[in-house]
Short mmCIF file of C-alpha atoms in Angstrom, two decimals:
data_model
loop_
_atom_site.label_atom_id
_atom_site.label_comp_id
_atom_site.label_asym_id
_atom_site.label_seq_id
_atom_site.Cartn_x
_atom_site.Cartn_y
_atom_site.Cartn_z
CA MET A 10 -0.14 0.02 0.03
CA ASP A 11 1.37 3.34 -0.88
CA ILE A 12 1.91 5.43 2.43
CA ARG A 13 -0.68 8.12 0.97
CA ASP A 14 -3.38 5.53 1.14
CA LEU A 15 -3.15 5.31 4.71
CA SER A 16 -5.15 8.47 4.69
CA ARG A 17 -8.20 6.30 3.75
CA LEU A 18 -7.46 4.00 6.74
CA ASP A 19 -9.91 4.01 9.73
CA LEU A 20 -8.47 2.03 12.59
CA ASN A 21 -11.78 1.17 13.93
CA LEU A 22 -11.87 -0.96 10.57
CA LEU A 23 -9.06 -3.02 12.02
CA VAL A 24 -10.71 -3.40 15.27
CA ALA A 25 -13.95 -4.62 13.53
CA LEU A 26 -11.93 -6.97 11.37
CA GLU A 27 -10.31 -8.82 14.43
CA ALA A 28 -13.70 -9.03 15.99
CA LEU A 29 -15.12 -10.72 12.67
CA VAL A 30 -12.24 -12.96 12.55
CA GLU A 31 -12.56 -14.25 15.83
CA GLU A 32 -16.40 -14.20 16.09
CA ARG A 33 -17.02 -15.58 12.50
CA SER A 34 -20.38 -13.56 12.98
CA VAL A 35 -21.53 -10.10 11.98
CA SER A 36 -24.07 -10.25 14.85
CA LYS A 37 -21.59 -11.54 17.18
CA ALA A 38 -18.99 -8.99 16.22
CA ALA A 39 -21.55 -6.22 16.40
CA GLU A 40 -22.48 -7.15 19.96
CA ARG A 41 -18.93 -7.41 21.11
CA LEU A 42 -18.13 -3.81 19.86
CA PHE A 43 -21.52 -2.56 21.03
CA VAL A 44 -22.76 -1.54 17.57
CA THR A 45 -25.71 -2.55 15.62
CA GLN A 46 -25.80 -5.25 13.33
CA SER A 47 -26.41 -2.99 10.22
CA ALA A 48 -23.48 -0.99 11.33
CA MET A 49 -21.22 -3.81 11.31
CA SER A 50 -22.44 -5.09 7.89
CA LYS A 51 -21.53 -1.52 6.55
CA THR A 52 -18.04 -1.78 8.09
CA LEU A 53 -17.67 -5.37 6.63
CA GLY A 54 -18.56 -3.72 3.24
CA ARG A 55 -15.86 -0.89 3.94
CA LEU A 56 -13.52 -3.61 4.70
CA ARG A 57 -13.96 -5.62 1.58
CA ASP A 58 -13.15 -2.18 -0.50
CA LEU A 59 -10.22 -1.55 1.45
CA PHE A 60 -8.65 -4.74 0.79
CA ASP A 61 -10.22 -5.71 -2.29
CA ASP A 62 -11.26 -9.22 -1.09
CA PRO A 63 -14.47 -10.63 0.33
CA LEU A 64 -12.57 -11.63 3.34
CA PHE A 65 -15.57 -13.80 4.36
CA VAL A 66 -17.80 -16.22 2.51
CA ARG A 67 -20.75 -17.89 3.92
CA LYS A 68 -20.66 -21.78 4.80
CA GLY A 69 -23.90 -22.75 6.20
CA THR A 70 -24.71 -20.46 9.10
CA ALA A 71 -21.05 -19.58 9.65
CA MET A 72 -18.64 -17.22 7.84
CA GLU A 73 -15.36 -18.64 6.72
CA PRO A 74 -12.65 -16.32 6.45
CA THR A 75 -10.71 -15.98 2.93
CA PRO A 76 -7.00 -16.82 2.72
CA ARG A 77 -6.55 -13.06 2.48
CA ALA A 78 -8.72 -12.69 5.91
CA GLU A 79 -6.64 -15.31 7.55
CA GLN A 80 -3.11 -13.55 6.42
CA LEU A 81 -4.54 -10.16 8.04
CA ALA A 82 -5.76 -12.03 11.06
CA SER A 83 -2.06 -13.39 11.75
CA GLN A 84 -0.77 -9.75 11.33
CA LEU A 85 -3.59 -7.89 13.28
CA PRO A 86 -2.60 -8.61 16.86
CA ALA A 87 0.83 -7.13 16.38
CA VAL A 88 -0.67 -4.22 14.65
CA LEU A 89 -3.09 -3.19 17.15
CA LEU A 90 -0.73 -3.75 20.07
CA ALA A 91 1.69 -1.40 18.53
CA VAL A 92 -1.14 1.10 17.89
CA GLN A 93 -2.13 0.74 21.59
CA GLU A 94 1.61 1.27 22.71
CA ILE A 95 1.61 4.40 20.68
CA LEU A 96 -1.51 5.72 22.40
CA GLN A 97 -0.71 4.39 25.56
CA PRO A 98 3.04 3.81 26.14
CA LYS A 99 4.50 1.49 28.77
CA ALA A 100 4.98 2.86 32.31
CA PHE A 101 8.43 4.41 32.88
CA ASP A 102 10.52 1.90 34.74
CA PRO A 103 13.69 3.77 35.79
CA MET A 104 15.46 0.41 36.59
CA GLN A 105 15.03 -0.68 32.96
CA TYR A 106 15.17 2.76 31.12
CA GLU A 107 18.31 2.92 28.94
CA GLY A 108 19.65 6.31 27.77
CA VAL A 109 22.26 8.92 27.89
CA PHE A 110 21.84 12.29 29.03
CA GLN A 111 23.98 15.34 28.41
CA LEU A 112 24.74 17.66 31.14
CA GLU A 113 26.82 20.92 31.45
CA ILE A 114 28.01 21.39 35.10
CA PRO A 115 30.83 23.68 36.00
CA GLU A 116 33.67 21.88 37.64
CA HIS A 117 33.51 23.63 41.05
CA ILE A 118 29.76 22.34 41.29
CA GLY A 119 30.34 18.94 39.60
CA ILE A 120 33.17 18.07 42.04
CA TRP A 121 30.61 17.67 44.68
CA LEU A 122 27.29 17.12 42.79
CA LEU A 123 28.32 14.43 40.34
CA PRO A 124 29.53 11.57 43.05
CA ARG A 125 25.96 12.15 44.71
CA LEU A 126 24.14 12.12 41.48
CA THR A 127 25.82 9.20 40.11
CA ALA A 128 25.43 7.14 43.38
CA ARG A 129 21.71 8.00 43.35
CA LEU A 130 21.18 7.20 39.65
CA SER A 131 23.19 3.58 40.33
CA ARG A 132 20.74 2.63 42.74
CA SER A 133 17.35 3.79 41.05
CA ALA A 134 18.31 3.72 37.16
CA PRO A 135 21.32 1.81 36.89
CA LYS A 136 21.17 1.94 33.02
CA ILE A 137 21.27 5.73 32.64
CA ARG A 138 24.50 7.19 31.38
CA LEU A 139 25.71 10.48 31.67
CA ARG A 140 27.80 12.73 29.53
CA VAL A 141 29.23 15.83 31.62
CA LEU A 142 31.16 18.66 30.16
CA ALA A 143 32.07 21.51 32.54
CA SER A 144 31.33 24.27 30.11
CA VAL A 145 30.03 24.38 26.47
CA ASP A 146 29.64 26.92 23.69
CA GLN A 147 26.03 28.42 23.35
CA PRO A 148 24.27 26.05 25.85
CA ALA A 149 21.01 27.83 25.04
CA GLU A 150 21.29 26.60 21.59
CA LEU A 151 22.23 23.16 22.49
CA LEU A 152 19.35 22.90 24.88
CA ASN A 153 16.89 24.15 22.10
CA ASN A 154 18.06 21.40 19.68
CA GLY A 155 18.43 18.57 22.12
CA LYS A 156 22.31 18.07 22.34
CA LEU A 157 22.22 19.21 25.80
CA ASP A 158 19.50 18.07 28.35
CA PHE A 159 20.53 20.14 31.47
CA SER A 160 22.72 22.96 32.28
CA LEU A 161 23.61 23.87 35.83
CA GLN A 162 24.84 27.40 35.63
CA ALA A 163 24.99 31.01 37.17
CA GLU A 164 22.09 32.98 36.12
CA ARG A 165 22.62 34.71 32.94
CA LEU A 166 21.38 38.20 32.11
CA GLU A 167 18.80 36.88 29.63
CA TYR A 168 17.23 33.57 28.58
CA PRO A 169 14.82 32.65 25.44
CA SER A 170 11.36 32.18 26.73
CA ASP A 171 11.26 28.52 25.93
CA LEU A 172 13.72 27.68 28.60
CA ARG A 173 12.87 26.68 32.02
CA LEU A 174 15.00 28.15 35.02
CA THR A 175 14.83 26.10 38.32
CA THR A 176 16.60 27.95 41.18
CA LEU A 177 19.15 26.07 43.10
CA GLY A 178 20.65 28.47 45.61
CA PHE A 179 22.41 31.88 45.92
CA ALA A 180 25.80 32.40 46.92
CA PRO A 181 28.42 35.36 47.23
CA PRO A 182 31.62 35.55 45.08
CA MET A 183 34.68 34.93 47.30
CA LEU A 184 38.33 36.46 47.29
CA LEU A 185 40.31 33.37 48.32
CA ALA A 186 44.07 33.33 49.85
CA ARG A 187 46.15 31.01 51.24
CA GLU A 188 45.96 30.28 55.15
CA GLY A 189 48.76 32.71 56.44
CA HIS A 190 48.60 35.13 53.67
CA PRO A 191 49.58 38.48 54.67
CA LEU A 192 46.47 40.06 54.21
CA VAL A 193 44.75 37.59 56.47
CA GLY A 194 43.39 39.34 59.72
CA LYS A 195 43.97 42.51 58.52
CA VAL A 196 41.38 45.21 57.60
CA VAL A 197 41.94 45.98 54.12
CA SER A 198 40.98 48.17 51.26
CA TRP A 199 40.46 47.24 47.77
CA SER A 200 43.53 49.02 46.71
CA ASP A 201 45.41 46.40 49.13
CA PHE A 202 44.22 43.59 47.08
CA LEU A 203 45.67 45.34 44.05
CA VAL A 204 49.21 44.87 45.72
CA TYR A 205 49.06 41.01 44.86
CA PRO A 206 48.82 39.09 42.03
CA HIS A 207 45.41 37.38 41.04
CA VAL A 208 44.52 34.19 39.40
CA GLN A 209 41.39 34.16 37.52
CA LEU A 210 39.24 31.44 35.99
CA ILE A 211 38.70 31.44 32.00
CA ILE A 212 34.95 31.62 31.88
CA ASP A 213 33.57 32.74 28.64
CA GLU A 214 30.21 34.01 29.74
CA LEU A 215 31.62 35.85 32.62
CA GLU A 216 30.36 38.87 31.24
CA ASP A 217 26.76 37.51 30.81
CA ILE A 218 26.30 36.25 34.38
CA HIS A 219 23.71 38.26 36.28
CA PHE A 220 25.77 39.54 39.63
CA LEU A 221 22.96 40.69 42.18
CA ALA A 222 25.07 43.58 43.33
CA PRO A 223 24.60 47.61 44.03
CA ALA A 224 24.59 49.75 41.31
CA GLU A 225 27.95 51.19 42.01
CA SER A 226 29.78 48.14 43.52
CA ALA A 227 33.15 48.51 44.69
CA PHE A 228 33.44 44.53 44.15
CA MET A 229 32.50 44.97 40.24
CA ARG A 230 35.00 47.78 40.05
CA HIS A 231 37.74 45.61 41.40
CA MET A 232 37.08 42.76 39.16
CA GLU A 233 37.31 45.26 36.09
CA THR A 234 40.65 46.85 37.59
CA ALA A 235 42.42 43.92 38.93
CA VAL A 236 44.39 42.37 35.83
CA PRO A 237 45.15 38.68 36.32
CA THR A 238 48.67 37.37 36.33
CA LEU A 239 47.57 33.98 35.70
CA HIS A 240 44.40 32.85 33.56
CA THR A 241 43.29 29.43 33.45
CA ASP A 242 40.33 27.34 33.00
CA GLN A 243 41.70 24.78 35.48
CA LEU A 244 39.73 25.16 38.83
CA LEU A 245 41.89 22.74 40.86
CA THR A 246 45.35 24.12 39.44
CA ALA A 247 44.02 27.69 40.26
CA LEU A 248 43.25 26.58 43.88
CA GLN A 249 46.67 24.98 44.19
CA VAL A 250 48.58 28.10 42.91
CA VAL A 251 46.61 30.18 45.56
CA ARG A 252 47.52 27.44 48.42
CA GLU A 253 51.36 27.58 47.47
CA SER A 254 51.67 31.68 46.88
CA ASP A 255 50.43 34.86 47.94
CA TYR A 256 48.11 35.05 44.73
CA LEU A 257 44.51 36.02 45.36
CA PHE A 258 41.51 34.08 43.69
CA PRO A 259 38.16 35.95 42.79
CA ALA A 260 36.59 32.57 42.95
CA PRO A 261 33.27 31.66 41.25
CA ALA A 262 30.32 31.84 43.65
CA LEU A 263 30.34 28.51 45.63
CA PHE A 264 26.86 28.07 47.05
CA MET A 265 27.91 25.59 49.46
CA GLU A 266 30.94 25.04 51.89
CA GLN A 267 33.12 22.52 50.02
CA ALA A 268 35.65 21.45 52.46
CA ASP A 269 37.79 19.40 49.74
CA LEU A 270 38.18 22.55 47.71
CA ASN A 271 38.73 25.13 50.64
CA MET A 272 41.28 23.14 52.48
CA GLY A 273 44.17 25.34 53.06
CA LEU A 274 42.46 28.37 51.99
CA VAL A 275 40.58 31.30 53.51
CA ALA A 276 38.04 33.81 52.15
CA LEU A 277 39.18 37.22 52.81
CA PRO A 278 36.24 39.73 53.85
CA PHE A 279 35.38 42.44 51.16
CA PRO A 280 35.67 46.02 52.53
CA GLY A 281 32.54 47.78 53.19
CA GLU A 282 29.20 45.90 53.65
CA GLU A 283 28.05 45.30 50.18
CA ASN A 284 25.43 42.51 49.63
CA ILE A 285 26.45 40.45 46.57
CA SER A 286 25.53 37.24 45.19
CA VAL A 287 25.01 34.92 42.35
CA LYS A 288 21.88 32.73 41.65
CA HIS A 289 22.48 29.45 40.38
CA VAL A 290 19.87 27.73 38.06
CA LEU A 291 19.18 24.43 36.46
CA VAL A 292 18.31 25.05 32.91
CA ASP A 293 16.18 22.76 30.66
CA HIS A 294 14.07 23.24 27.57
CA GLU A 295 10.37 23.28 27.66
CA ARG A 296 10.07 20.45 24.91
CA PHE A 297 11.41 17.95 27.20
CA TYR A 298 9.13 18.64 30.46
CA SER A 299 6.75 15.70 29.85
CA ARG A 300 9.30 13.09 28.89
CA ASP A 301 9.22 10.69 31.97
CA ALA A 302 13.06 10.14 31.63
CA HIS A 303 13.86 13.60 31.54
CA ASP A 304 11.56 14.34 34.66
CA PHE A 305 13.16 11.56 36.41
CA VAL A 306 16.63 12.79 36.13
CA TYR A 307 15.48 16.46 36.74
CA ARG A 308 14.16 15.46 39.98
CA CYS A 309 17.10 13.37 40.72
CA ILE A 310 19.50 16.50 40.39
CA LEU A 311 17.15 18.46 42.48
CA GLY A 312 16.84 15.85 45.26
CA VAL A 313 20.69 15.73 45.52
CA ILE A 314 20.83 19.38 45.74
CA ASP A 315 18.15 19.63 48.30
CA ASP A 316 20.08 16.85 50.30
CA PHE A 317 23.07 18.94 50.25
CA ARG A 318 21.07 22.01 51.12
CA ALA A 319 19.68 20.26 54.36
CA LYS A 320 23.16 19.24 55.21
CA TYR A 321 24.07 23.08 55.71
CA SER A 322 20.52 23.87 57.18
CA LEU A 323 19.74 25.91 54.23
CA PRO A 324 16.08 26.30 53.08
CA SER A 325 14.75 23.49 50.72
CA LEU A 326 14.31 24.29 46.97
CA ALA A 327 10.59 24.43 47.69
CA GLN A 328 10.89 26.96 50.33
CA LEU A 329 13.44 28.80 48.15
CA ALA A 330 10.85 28.84 45.09
CA GLU A 331 8.03 30.27 47.69
CA GLN A 332 10.71 33.04 48.95
CA GLU A 333 11.23 34.20 45.43
CA LYS A 334 7.37 34.09 44.65
CA LEU A 335 6.87 36.35 47.74
CA ALA A 336 10.01 38.58 46.64
CA TYR A 337 7.92 39.61 43.47
#
């Protein structure tokens, strides 16, 4: 059959054909499908036209299927089951689901989140595989075309309307130094910081990050004034340089205390009393909200973050969302 002929096909005809084959009677098939005998007779006529075959011949009081009807009868169960699965897909079973999810997770978040996320998935969805990058070019475009499932990031200034943002937490940026650094324990000014070399992470989207800061922020001016002596995209390398020197490190906002990263380091207090923070968000595309597997991984990520927030007596994500609603 030419695929264009499918427009002539009414799936109800196949259901009626299965009933006719099994009942070998127009009246009994009609009773089974809760239609009148006259309506079933008309349906049989349409089936004969569709397949260009009588399909049934009368033999005494019974109807005998033709070879063509018998051939169709052998194929009908699989066809109707396939249609039923399309209309009513199997219930999602995370223990049996196999699939790959692409994530963008910055290193300073991934270093604590991924061990917990992989442990959770290994218990509840062992066949799910993750492909994780610390940074990607144009994450919004990758989310849009399905090449990226989730992005955990510092909130940007702008987003396309078809992306969903879930708030994960707020954190202030930090200026890290080694324990015993000459500035530790002193009352300092922004100019004191400029005496020492700086290391800065290479973050392509730094200019697009939405810093929640005063309009005339001294911290933001310092970030523009301080010329880094070392530029690197390696977080652990940057931290080790700071541990072994007098370098200062304007670190990415860490919305949790991370003992493994902060070992041997201290956060220098900023001069003044500026309230500066960065919002971290989980970003995904609206096209995938209704996919059971996508929703499962989404909830696993949020579950890991909720557990971690509880460890530090921080508000849950639900409480955080409610606070944001009230703020607006």
